[in-house]
XYZ file of C-alpha atoms in Angstrom:
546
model
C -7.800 3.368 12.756
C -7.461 3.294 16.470
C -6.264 1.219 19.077
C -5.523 -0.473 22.621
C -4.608 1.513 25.513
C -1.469 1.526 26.582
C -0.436 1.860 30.455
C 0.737 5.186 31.283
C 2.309 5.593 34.624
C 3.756 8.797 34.476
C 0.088 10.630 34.208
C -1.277 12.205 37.445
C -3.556 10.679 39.574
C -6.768 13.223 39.432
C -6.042 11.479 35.718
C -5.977 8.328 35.983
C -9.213 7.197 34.348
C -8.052 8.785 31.026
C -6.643 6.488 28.165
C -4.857 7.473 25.139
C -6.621 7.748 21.838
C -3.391 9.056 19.628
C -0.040 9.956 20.215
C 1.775 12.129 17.490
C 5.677 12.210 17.054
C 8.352 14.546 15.345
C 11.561 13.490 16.097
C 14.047 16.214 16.871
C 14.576 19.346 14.896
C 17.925 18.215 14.442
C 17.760 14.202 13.119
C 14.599 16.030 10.751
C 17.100 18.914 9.473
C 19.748 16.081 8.944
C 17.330 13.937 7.326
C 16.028 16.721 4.931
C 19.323 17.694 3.842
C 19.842 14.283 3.023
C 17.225 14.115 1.092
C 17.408 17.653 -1.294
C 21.399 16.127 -1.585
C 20.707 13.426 -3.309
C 17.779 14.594 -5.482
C 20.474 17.169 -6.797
C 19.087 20.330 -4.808
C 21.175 20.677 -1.837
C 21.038 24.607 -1.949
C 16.876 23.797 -0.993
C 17.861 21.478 1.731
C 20.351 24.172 3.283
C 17.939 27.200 2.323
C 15.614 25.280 4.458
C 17.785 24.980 7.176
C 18.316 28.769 7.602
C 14.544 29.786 6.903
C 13.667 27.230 9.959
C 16.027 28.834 12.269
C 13.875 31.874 13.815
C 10.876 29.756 14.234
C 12.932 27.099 16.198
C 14.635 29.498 18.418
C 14.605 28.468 22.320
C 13.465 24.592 21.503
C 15.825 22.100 21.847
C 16.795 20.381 18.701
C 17.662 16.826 19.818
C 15.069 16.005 21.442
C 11.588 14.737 20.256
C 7.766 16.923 20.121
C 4.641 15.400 20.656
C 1.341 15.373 20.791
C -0.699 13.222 23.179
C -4.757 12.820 22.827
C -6.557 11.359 25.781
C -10.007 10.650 26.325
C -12.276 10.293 29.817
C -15.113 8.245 27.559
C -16.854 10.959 26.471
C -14.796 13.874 25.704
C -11.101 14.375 23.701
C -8.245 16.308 25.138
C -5.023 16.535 23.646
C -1.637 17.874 25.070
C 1.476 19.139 23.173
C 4.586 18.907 24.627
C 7.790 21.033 23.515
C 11.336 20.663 24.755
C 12.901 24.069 25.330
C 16.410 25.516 26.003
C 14.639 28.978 26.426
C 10.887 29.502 27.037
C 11.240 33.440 26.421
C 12.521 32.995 23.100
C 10.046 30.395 22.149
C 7.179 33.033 23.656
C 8.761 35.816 21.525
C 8.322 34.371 18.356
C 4.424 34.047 19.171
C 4.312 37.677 20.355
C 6.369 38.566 17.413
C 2.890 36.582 15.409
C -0.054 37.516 17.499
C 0.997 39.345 19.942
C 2.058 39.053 24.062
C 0.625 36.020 25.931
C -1.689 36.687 28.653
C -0.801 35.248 32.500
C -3.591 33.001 33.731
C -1.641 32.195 36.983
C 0.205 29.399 38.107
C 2.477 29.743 35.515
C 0.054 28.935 32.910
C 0.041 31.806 29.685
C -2.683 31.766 27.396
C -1.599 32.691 23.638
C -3.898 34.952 21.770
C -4.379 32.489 18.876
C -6.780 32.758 16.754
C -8.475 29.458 18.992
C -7.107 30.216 22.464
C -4.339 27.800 23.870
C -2.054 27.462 27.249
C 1.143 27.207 27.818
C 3.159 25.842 30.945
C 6.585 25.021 31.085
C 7.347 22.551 33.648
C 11.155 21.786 33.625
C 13.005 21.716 30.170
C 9.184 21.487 28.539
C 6.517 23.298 27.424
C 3.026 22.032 27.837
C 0.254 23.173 25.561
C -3.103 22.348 25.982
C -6.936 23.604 25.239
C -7.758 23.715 28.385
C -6.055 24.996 31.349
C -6.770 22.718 34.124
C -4.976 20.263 31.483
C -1.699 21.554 33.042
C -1.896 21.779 36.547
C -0.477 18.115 36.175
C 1.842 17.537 33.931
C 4.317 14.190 32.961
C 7.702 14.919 34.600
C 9.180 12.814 31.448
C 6.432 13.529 28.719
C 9.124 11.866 25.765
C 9.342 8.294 27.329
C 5.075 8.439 26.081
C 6.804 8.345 22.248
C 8.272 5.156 23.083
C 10.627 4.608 20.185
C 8.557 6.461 17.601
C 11.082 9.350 17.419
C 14.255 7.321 16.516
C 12.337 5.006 14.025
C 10.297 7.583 12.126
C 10.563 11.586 11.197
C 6.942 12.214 11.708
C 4.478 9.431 13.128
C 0.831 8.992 14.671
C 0.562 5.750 17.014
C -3.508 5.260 17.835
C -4.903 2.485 19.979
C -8.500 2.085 18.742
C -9.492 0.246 21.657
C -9.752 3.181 23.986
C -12.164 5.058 21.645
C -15.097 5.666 22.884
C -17.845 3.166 21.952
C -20.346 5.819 21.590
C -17.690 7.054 18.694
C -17.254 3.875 17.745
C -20.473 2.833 17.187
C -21.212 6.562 15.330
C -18.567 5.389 13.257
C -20.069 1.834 11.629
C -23.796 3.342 11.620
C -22.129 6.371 9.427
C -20.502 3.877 7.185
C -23.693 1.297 7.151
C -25.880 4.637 6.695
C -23.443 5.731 3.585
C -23.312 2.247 1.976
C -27.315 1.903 2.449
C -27.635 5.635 0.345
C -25.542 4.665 -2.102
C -26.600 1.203 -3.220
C -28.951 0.783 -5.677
C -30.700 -2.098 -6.902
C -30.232 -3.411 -9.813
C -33.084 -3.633 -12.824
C -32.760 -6.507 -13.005
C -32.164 -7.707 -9.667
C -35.013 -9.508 -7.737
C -35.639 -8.424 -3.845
C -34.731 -11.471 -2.766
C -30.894 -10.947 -4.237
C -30.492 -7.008 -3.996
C -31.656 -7.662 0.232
C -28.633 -10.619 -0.074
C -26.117 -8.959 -1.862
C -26.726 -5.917 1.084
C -26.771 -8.290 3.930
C -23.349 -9.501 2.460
C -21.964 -5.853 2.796
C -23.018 -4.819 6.328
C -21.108 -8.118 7.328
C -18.246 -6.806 5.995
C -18.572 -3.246 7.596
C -19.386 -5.049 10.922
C -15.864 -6.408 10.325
C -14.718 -2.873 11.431
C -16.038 -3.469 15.053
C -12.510 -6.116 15.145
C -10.387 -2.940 14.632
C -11.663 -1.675 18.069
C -11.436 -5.390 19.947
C -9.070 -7.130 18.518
C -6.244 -4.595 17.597
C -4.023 -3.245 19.936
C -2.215 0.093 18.049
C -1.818 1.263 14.953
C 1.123 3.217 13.528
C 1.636 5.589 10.851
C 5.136 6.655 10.154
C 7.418 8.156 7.224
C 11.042 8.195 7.532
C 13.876 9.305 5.633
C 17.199 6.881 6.349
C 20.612 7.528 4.608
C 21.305 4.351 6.294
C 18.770 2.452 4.158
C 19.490 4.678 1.224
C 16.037 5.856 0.844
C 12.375 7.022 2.043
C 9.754 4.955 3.254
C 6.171 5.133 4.895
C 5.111 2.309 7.000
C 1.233 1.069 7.947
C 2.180 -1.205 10.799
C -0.546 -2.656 14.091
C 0.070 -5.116 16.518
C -2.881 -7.296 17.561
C -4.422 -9.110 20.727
C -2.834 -12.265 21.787
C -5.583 -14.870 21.918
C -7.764 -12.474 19.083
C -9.136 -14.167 15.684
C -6.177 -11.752 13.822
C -4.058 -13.660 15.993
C -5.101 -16.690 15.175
C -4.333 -15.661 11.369
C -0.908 -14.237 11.902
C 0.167 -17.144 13.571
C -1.311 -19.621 10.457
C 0.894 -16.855 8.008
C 4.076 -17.323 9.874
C 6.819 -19.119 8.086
C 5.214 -19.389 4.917
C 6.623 -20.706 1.472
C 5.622 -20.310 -2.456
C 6.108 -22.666 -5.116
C 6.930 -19.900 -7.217
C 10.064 -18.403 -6.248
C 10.841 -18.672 -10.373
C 8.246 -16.225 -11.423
C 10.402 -13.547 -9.414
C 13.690 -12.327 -10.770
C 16.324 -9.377 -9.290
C 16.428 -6.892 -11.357
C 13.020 -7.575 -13.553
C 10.941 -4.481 -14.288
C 8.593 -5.431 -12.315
C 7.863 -8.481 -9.323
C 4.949 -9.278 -7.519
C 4.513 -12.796 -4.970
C 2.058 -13.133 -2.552
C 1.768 -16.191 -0.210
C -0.917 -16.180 2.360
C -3.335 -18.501 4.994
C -6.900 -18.237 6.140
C -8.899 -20.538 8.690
C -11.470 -22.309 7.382
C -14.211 -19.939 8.928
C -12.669 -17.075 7.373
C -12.246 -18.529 4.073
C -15.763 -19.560 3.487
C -17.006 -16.019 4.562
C -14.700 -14.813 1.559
C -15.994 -17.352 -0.624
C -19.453 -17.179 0.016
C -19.218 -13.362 -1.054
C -17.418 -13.905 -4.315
C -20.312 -16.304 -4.981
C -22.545 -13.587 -5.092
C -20.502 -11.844 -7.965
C -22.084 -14.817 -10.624
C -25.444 -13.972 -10.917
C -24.507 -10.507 -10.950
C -22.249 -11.199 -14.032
C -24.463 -13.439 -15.872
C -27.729 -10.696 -15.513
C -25.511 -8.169 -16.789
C -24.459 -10.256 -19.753
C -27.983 -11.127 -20.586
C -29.231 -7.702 -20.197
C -26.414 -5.865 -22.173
C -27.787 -7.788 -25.398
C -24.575 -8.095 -27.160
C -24.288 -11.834 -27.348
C -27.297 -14.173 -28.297
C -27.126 -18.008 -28.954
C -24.718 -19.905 -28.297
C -22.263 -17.089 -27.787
C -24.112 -16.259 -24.936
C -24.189 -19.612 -23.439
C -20.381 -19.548 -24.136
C -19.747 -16.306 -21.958
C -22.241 -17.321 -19.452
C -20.168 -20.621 -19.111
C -16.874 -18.732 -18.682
C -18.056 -16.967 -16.114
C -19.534 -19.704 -14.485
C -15.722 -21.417 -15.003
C -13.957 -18.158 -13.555
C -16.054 -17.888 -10.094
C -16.054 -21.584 -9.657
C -12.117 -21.504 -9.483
C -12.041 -18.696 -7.622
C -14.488 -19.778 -5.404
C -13.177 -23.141 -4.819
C -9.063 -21.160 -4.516
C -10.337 -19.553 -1.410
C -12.378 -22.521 -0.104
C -8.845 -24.041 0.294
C -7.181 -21.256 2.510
C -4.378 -20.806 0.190
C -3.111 -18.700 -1.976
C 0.443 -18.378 -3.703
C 1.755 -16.885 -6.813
C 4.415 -14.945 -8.462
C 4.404 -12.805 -11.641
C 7.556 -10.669 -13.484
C 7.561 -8.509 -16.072
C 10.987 -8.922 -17.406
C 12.875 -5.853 -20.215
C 16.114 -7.905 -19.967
C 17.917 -6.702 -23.327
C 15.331 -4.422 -24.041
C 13.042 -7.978 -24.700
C 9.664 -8.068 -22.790
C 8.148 -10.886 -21.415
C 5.428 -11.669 -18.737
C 5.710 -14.598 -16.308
C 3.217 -15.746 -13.887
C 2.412 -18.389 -11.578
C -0.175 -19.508 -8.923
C -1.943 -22.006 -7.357
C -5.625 -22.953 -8.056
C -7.715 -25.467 -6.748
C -8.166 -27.464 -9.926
C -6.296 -27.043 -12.691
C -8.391 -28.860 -14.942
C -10.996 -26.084 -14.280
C -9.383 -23.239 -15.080
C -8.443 -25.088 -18.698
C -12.112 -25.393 -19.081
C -12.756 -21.729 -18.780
C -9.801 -20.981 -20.995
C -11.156 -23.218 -24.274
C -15.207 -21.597 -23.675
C -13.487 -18.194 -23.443
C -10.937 -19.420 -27.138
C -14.665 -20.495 -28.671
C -16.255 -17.175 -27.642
C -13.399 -15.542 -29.432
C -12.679 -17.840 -32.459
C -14.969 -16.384 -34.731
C -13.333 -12.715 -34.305
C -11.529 -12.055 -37.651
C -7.430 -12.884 -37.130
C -7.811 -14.677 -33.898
C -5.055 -17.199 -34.400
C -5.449 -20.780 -33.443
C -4.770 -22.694 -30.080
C -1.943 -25.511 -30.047
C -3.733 -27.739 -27.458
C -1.281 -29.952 -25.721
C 1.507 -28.007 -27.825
C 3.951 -29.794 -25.581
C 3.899 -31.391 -21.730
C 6.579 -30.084 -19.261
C 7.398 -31.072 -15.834
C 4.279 -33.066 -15.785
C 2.944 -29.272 -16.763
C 0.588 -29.035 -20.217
C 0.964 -26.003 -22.269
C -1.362 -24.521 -24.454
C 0.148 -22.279 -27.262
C -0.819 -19.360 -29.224
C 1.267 -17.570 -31.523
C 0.304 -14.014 -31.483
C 0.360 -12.702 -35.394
C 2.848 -9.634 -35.760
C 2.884 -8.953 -39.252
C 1.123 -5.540 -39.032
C 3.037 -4.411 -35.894
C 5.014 -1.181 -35.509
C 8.563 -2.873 -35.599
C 9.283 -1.378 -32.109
C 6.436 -3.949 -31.257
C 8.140 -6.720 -33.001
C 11.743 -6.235 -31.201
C 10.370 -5.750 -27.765
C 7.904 -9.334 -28.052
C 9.453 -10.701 -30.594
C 8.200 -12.025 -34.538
C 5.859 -14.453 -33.266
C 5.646 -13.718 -29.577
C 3.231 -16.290 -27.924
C 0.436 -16.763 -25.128
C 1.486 -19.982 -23.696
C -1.385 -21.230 -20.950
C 0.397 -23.936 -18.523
C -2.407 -26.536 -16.527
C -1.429 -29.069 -13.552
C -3.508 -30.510 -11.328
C -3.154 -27.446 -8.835
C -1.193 -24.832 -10.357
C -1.591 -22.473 -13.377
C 1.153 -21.271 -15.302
C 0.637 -17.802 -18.022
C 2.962 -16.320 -20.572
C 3.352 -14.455 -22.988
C 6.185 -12.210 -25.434
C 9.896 -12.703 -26.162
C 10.845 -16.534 -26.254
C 7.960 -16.856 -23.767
C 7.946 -21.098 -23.781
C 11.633 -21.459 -22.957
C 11.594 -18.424 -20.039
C 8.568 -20.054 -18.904
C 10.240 -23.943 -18.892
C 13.360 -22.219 -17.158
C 10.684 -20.210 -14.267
C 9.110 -23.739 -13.336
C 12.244 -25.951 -13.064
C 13.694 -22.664 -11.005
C 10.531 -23.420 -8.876
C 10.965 -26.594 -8.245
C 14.330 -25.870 -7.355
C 13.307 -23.617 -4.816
C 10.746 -25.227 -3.378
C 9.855 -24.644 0.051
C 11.538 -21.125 -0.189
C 10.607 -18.381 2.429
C 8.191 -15.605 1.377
C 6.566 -12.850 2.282
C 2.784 -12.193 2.759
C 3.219 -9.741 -0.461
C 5.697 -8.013 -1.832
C 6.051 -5.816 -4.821
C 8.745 -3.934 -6.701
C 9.244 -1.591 -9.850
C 13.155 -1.616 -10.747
C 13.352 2.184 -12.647
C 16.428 1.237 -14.518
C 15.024 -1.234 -17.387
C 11.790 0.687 -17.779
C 13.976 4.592 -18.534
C 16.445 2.241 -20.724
C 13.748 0.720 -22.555
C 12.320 4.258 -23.039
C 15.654 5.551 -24.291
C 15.667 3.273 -27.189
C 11.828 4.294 -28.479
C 10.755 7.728 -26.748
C 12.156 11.005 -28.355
C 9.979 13.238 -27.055
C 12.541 13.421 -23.765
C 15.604 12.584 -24.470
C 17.295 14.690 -22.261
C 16.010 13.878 -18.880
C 15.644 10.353 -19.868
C 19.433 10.097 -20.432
C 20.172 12.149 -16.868
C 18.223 10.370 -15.048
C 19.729 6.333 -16.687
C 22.951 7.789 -15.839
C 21.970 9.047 -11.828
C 20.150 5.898 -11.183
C 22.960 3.369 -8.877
C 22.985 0.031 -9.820
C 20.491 -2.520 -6.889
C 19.103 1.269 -5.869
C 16.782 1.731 -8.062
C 13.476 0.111 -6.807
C 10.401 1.258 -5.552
C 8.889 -1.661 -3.141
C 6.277 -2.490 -1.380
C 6.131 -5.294 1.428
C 4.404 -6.842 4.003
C 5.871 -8.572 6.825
C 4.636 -10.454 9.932
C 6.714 -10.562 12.957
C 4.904 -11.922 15.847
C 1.686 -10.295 17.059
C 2.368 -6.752 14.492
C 1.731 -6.502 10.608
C 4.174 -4.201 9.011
C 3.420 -2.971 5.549
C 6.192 -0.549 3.859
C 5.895 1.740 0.742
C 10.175 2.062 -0.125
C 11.096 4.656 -2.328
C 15.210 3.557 -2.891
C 17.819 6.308 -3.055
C 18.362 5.573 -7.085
C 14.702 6.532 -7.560
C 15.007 10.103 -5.676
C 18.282 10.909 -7.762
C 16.516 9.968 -11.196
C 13.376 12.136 -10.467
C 15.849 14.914 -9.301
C 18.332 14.639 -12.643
C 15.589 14.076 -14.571
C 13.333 17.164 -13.678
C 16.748 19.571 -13.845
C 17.896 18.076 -17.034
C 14.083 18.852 -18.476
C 13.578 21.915 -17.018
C 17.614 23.271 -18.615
C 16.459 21.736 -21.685
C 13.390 24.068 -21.646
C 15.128 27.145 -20.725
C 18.024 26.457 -23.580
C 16.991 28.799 -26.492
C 18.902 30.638 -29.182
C 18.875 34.125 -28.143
C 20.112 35.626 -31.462
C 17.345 34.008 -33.105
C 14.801 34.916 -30.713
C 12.107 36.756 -32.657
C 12.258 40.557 -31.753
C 9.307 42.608 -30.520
């Protein structure tokens, strides 16, 4: 999790050789204060937000509230030192609060103090900013404009680490993969029934992949961890975002996953209780690497099938078959550098139904696996029968299977519906799955919305969980919790009630983001007040005496 050194200028000469390793950002007292507020506001506890305020106040007493703290770490090759860096409006007050903790700094000279922490530190103030450091030839040289080293970390995140793996030291970095390869080698075990010949393959397979890591340290150039609460946006988030070296083999894949389309923009729906689409490219090289170790998973299967002794005969063969089936596909999927698909789970009406839809490198294939895995299961008592060819769509073959609901709960019946089916769709290089409430005719209506949209943008992944249809289809059946249920239906905002997760490519830099929308932190907050009220509303007249 480190990165590529960046240039920095502004460091002294006698330091010139050092690189940094990390840099750590708070942005200022003030935007976080702001920010905080917001937040305890519109989770329904503002009083916490502004009690927070006035507890922070003695402790922040002669720093300077709009502007940014940080944290730099450097390293010489061999050793780590970080230096903090403090913007102040009054040093004296900012030394009085550690006096008031530990007691009175000590004066080293040159207007360096040493704080009697419990793990000595220094402090210099040079301008409007104190220096700390853990050593205190650290500060006879100090940045004259230590914030421009944050770049724009403190106006796009509350709290963030930056860390350019690069400028680790390869003695650390090499530490690092033997630790890992030394961990893996401990904990993996052969199998009983694994021959030499495959347990020494299947652990060649995984030190490839931890020599993977050595990339980090080559081939990316930072990597950022921030969290961030925006009014703005209406929401939290936490980003995972790196930026990689131009001419580097991740280069060479971000450029390949720029622009990309699905063929599934149907199987995703606004609103839906939940959405997930992923479109992505991989060179060839890559791809067969991949491949090759999802290969490996067969035999591994089929041994463990065989040894677990539950199927004999032909029902063996059967299982052993759909296996086979299932790695082939996925096998041959990667083989082809693609992969696309989109899936929903849609409440609309309180009616559930699952969509999905992705691409596979033969069809025909992945029908095979489906009618070994329907005679594995066919002699299981009420399995219901298979429709083969039930009907041809869009040059699209479904397979149909009514699911039997006569012995459901009838909450069961009126979220799938009486005869909910599992309808399997089969082209040449797409798969289509369903399965609940009127699942043939959502499903006909998802492809032709498909084709419609052909060619439409999409993201590398994306994910999101709309709160709103999940707490109203709770309402209707749950009522163990009524109460904060109902408060937290009527807090969430209409379009603000998603969590989401994406990944975007922009250039050289990956940016993955965990979104928590403003609807979500009002519902948790009405939710949790309305259930603890509810749990502190008793009859006091009929309390029991004692």
């Amino acid at each position: 999790m480190l990165l590529l050194a960046m240039p920095l200028a502004t460091l002294h000469a006698q330091d010139a050789e050092m690189k940094p390793v990390a840099v750590v950002s708070i942005s200022p007292i003030k935007k976080i204060l702001a920010d905080t507020q917001y937040l305890a506001e519109t989770a329904g506890q503002g009083d916490f937000g502004r009690m927070g305020a006035i507890m922070s106040a003695p402790f922040t007493q002669g720093i300077d509230k709009s502007r940014p703290i940080g944290v730099l770490v450097m390293t010489n090759g061999q050793e780590f030192a970080p230096l903090a860096f403090i913007p102040v409006t009054d040093m004296d007050s900012l030394l009085l609060i550690i006096k008031e903790q530990f007691g009175p700094p000590q004066d080293m000279g040159d207007d360096v103090k040493m704080l009697p922490t419990p793990m000595p530190v220094f402090v210099k103030q040079s301008g409007d900013w104190a220096f700390v450091a853990m050593d205190k030839d650290k500060l006879s040289n100090v940045p004259a404009d230590p914030a421009s080293l944050l770049k724009t970390l403190p106006t796009d995140y509350d709290i963030a680490v930056q860390m350019y793996p690069g400028n680790v030291p390869e003695i650390y970095q090499n530490v690092l993969v033997s630790q890992m390869k030394a961990g893996v080698e401990i904990s993996l075990e052969q199998e009983p029934d694994e021959t030499d010949e495959e347990f020494a393959a299947r652990k060649a397979q995984i030190n490839e992949q931890l020599s993977e890591i050595n990339r980090i340290f080559t081939e990316m150039t930072d990597l950022t961890f921030g969290w961030n609460i925006d009014a703005t946006q209406q929401g939290t988030y936490i980003d995972v975002k790196y930026t990689v070296a131009e001419g580097s083999k991740f280069a060479e894949q971000l450029a390949m996953n720029t622009n990309l389309t699905t063929e599934f923009s149907g199987f995703t729906k606004k609103g839906a209780a939940f959405n997930f689409s992923g479109s992505s490219k991989s060179p060839e090289a890559e791809a067969d690497k991949v491949a090759n170790q999802v290969d490996g998973i067969r035999e591994q299967a089929i041994r463990q099938l065989e040894s677990d002794g539950e199927l004999v005969g032909e029902e063996l063969e059967s299982a052993k078959k759909v296996v086979d089936l299932m790695v082939d596909t996925l096998v041959q999927t990667i083989r082809t550098g693609k992969m696309d698909l989109g899936m929903m789970v849609d409440l609309d009406g309180g009616q559930a139904v699952v969509l999905a839809g992705l691409h596979v490198a033969d069809g025909k294939r992945v029908e095979d696996g489906f009618k070994e895995l329907v005679k594995l299961m066919e002699s299981e008592k009420d399995f219901p029968p298979v429709k083969w060819d039930a009907e041809t769509y869009q040059t699209i073959r479904f397979h149909v299977m009514e699911i039997p609901m006569d012995d459901a709960p009838p909450e069961a019946k009126e979220i799938l519906g009486a005869k909910p089916a599992f309808v399997l769709g089969v082209g040449e290089t797409n798969v289509y799955f369903a399965f609940g409430n009127d699942s043939i005719a959502r499903l006909k209506k998802a492809i032709d919305d498909s084709i419609a949209g052909t060619a439409t943008q999409a993201k590398m992944g994306e994910l999101s969980v709309s709160l709103l249809p999940i707490l109203k289809l709770a309402q209707k059946y749950d009522d163990d919790n009524p109460t904060a249920i109902n408060a937290a239906i009527e807090a969430l905002t209409a379009g603000s009630d998603q969590i989401m997760i994406t990944t975007e490519i922009n250039g050289l830099e990956v940016r993955s983001r965990i979104m928590v929308q403003e609807g979500v932190i009002k519902a948790i907050g009405a939710g949790a007040a309305a259930q603890s009220a509810a749990a502190n509303d008793f009859d006091v007249e009929a309390a029991p005496a004692f």
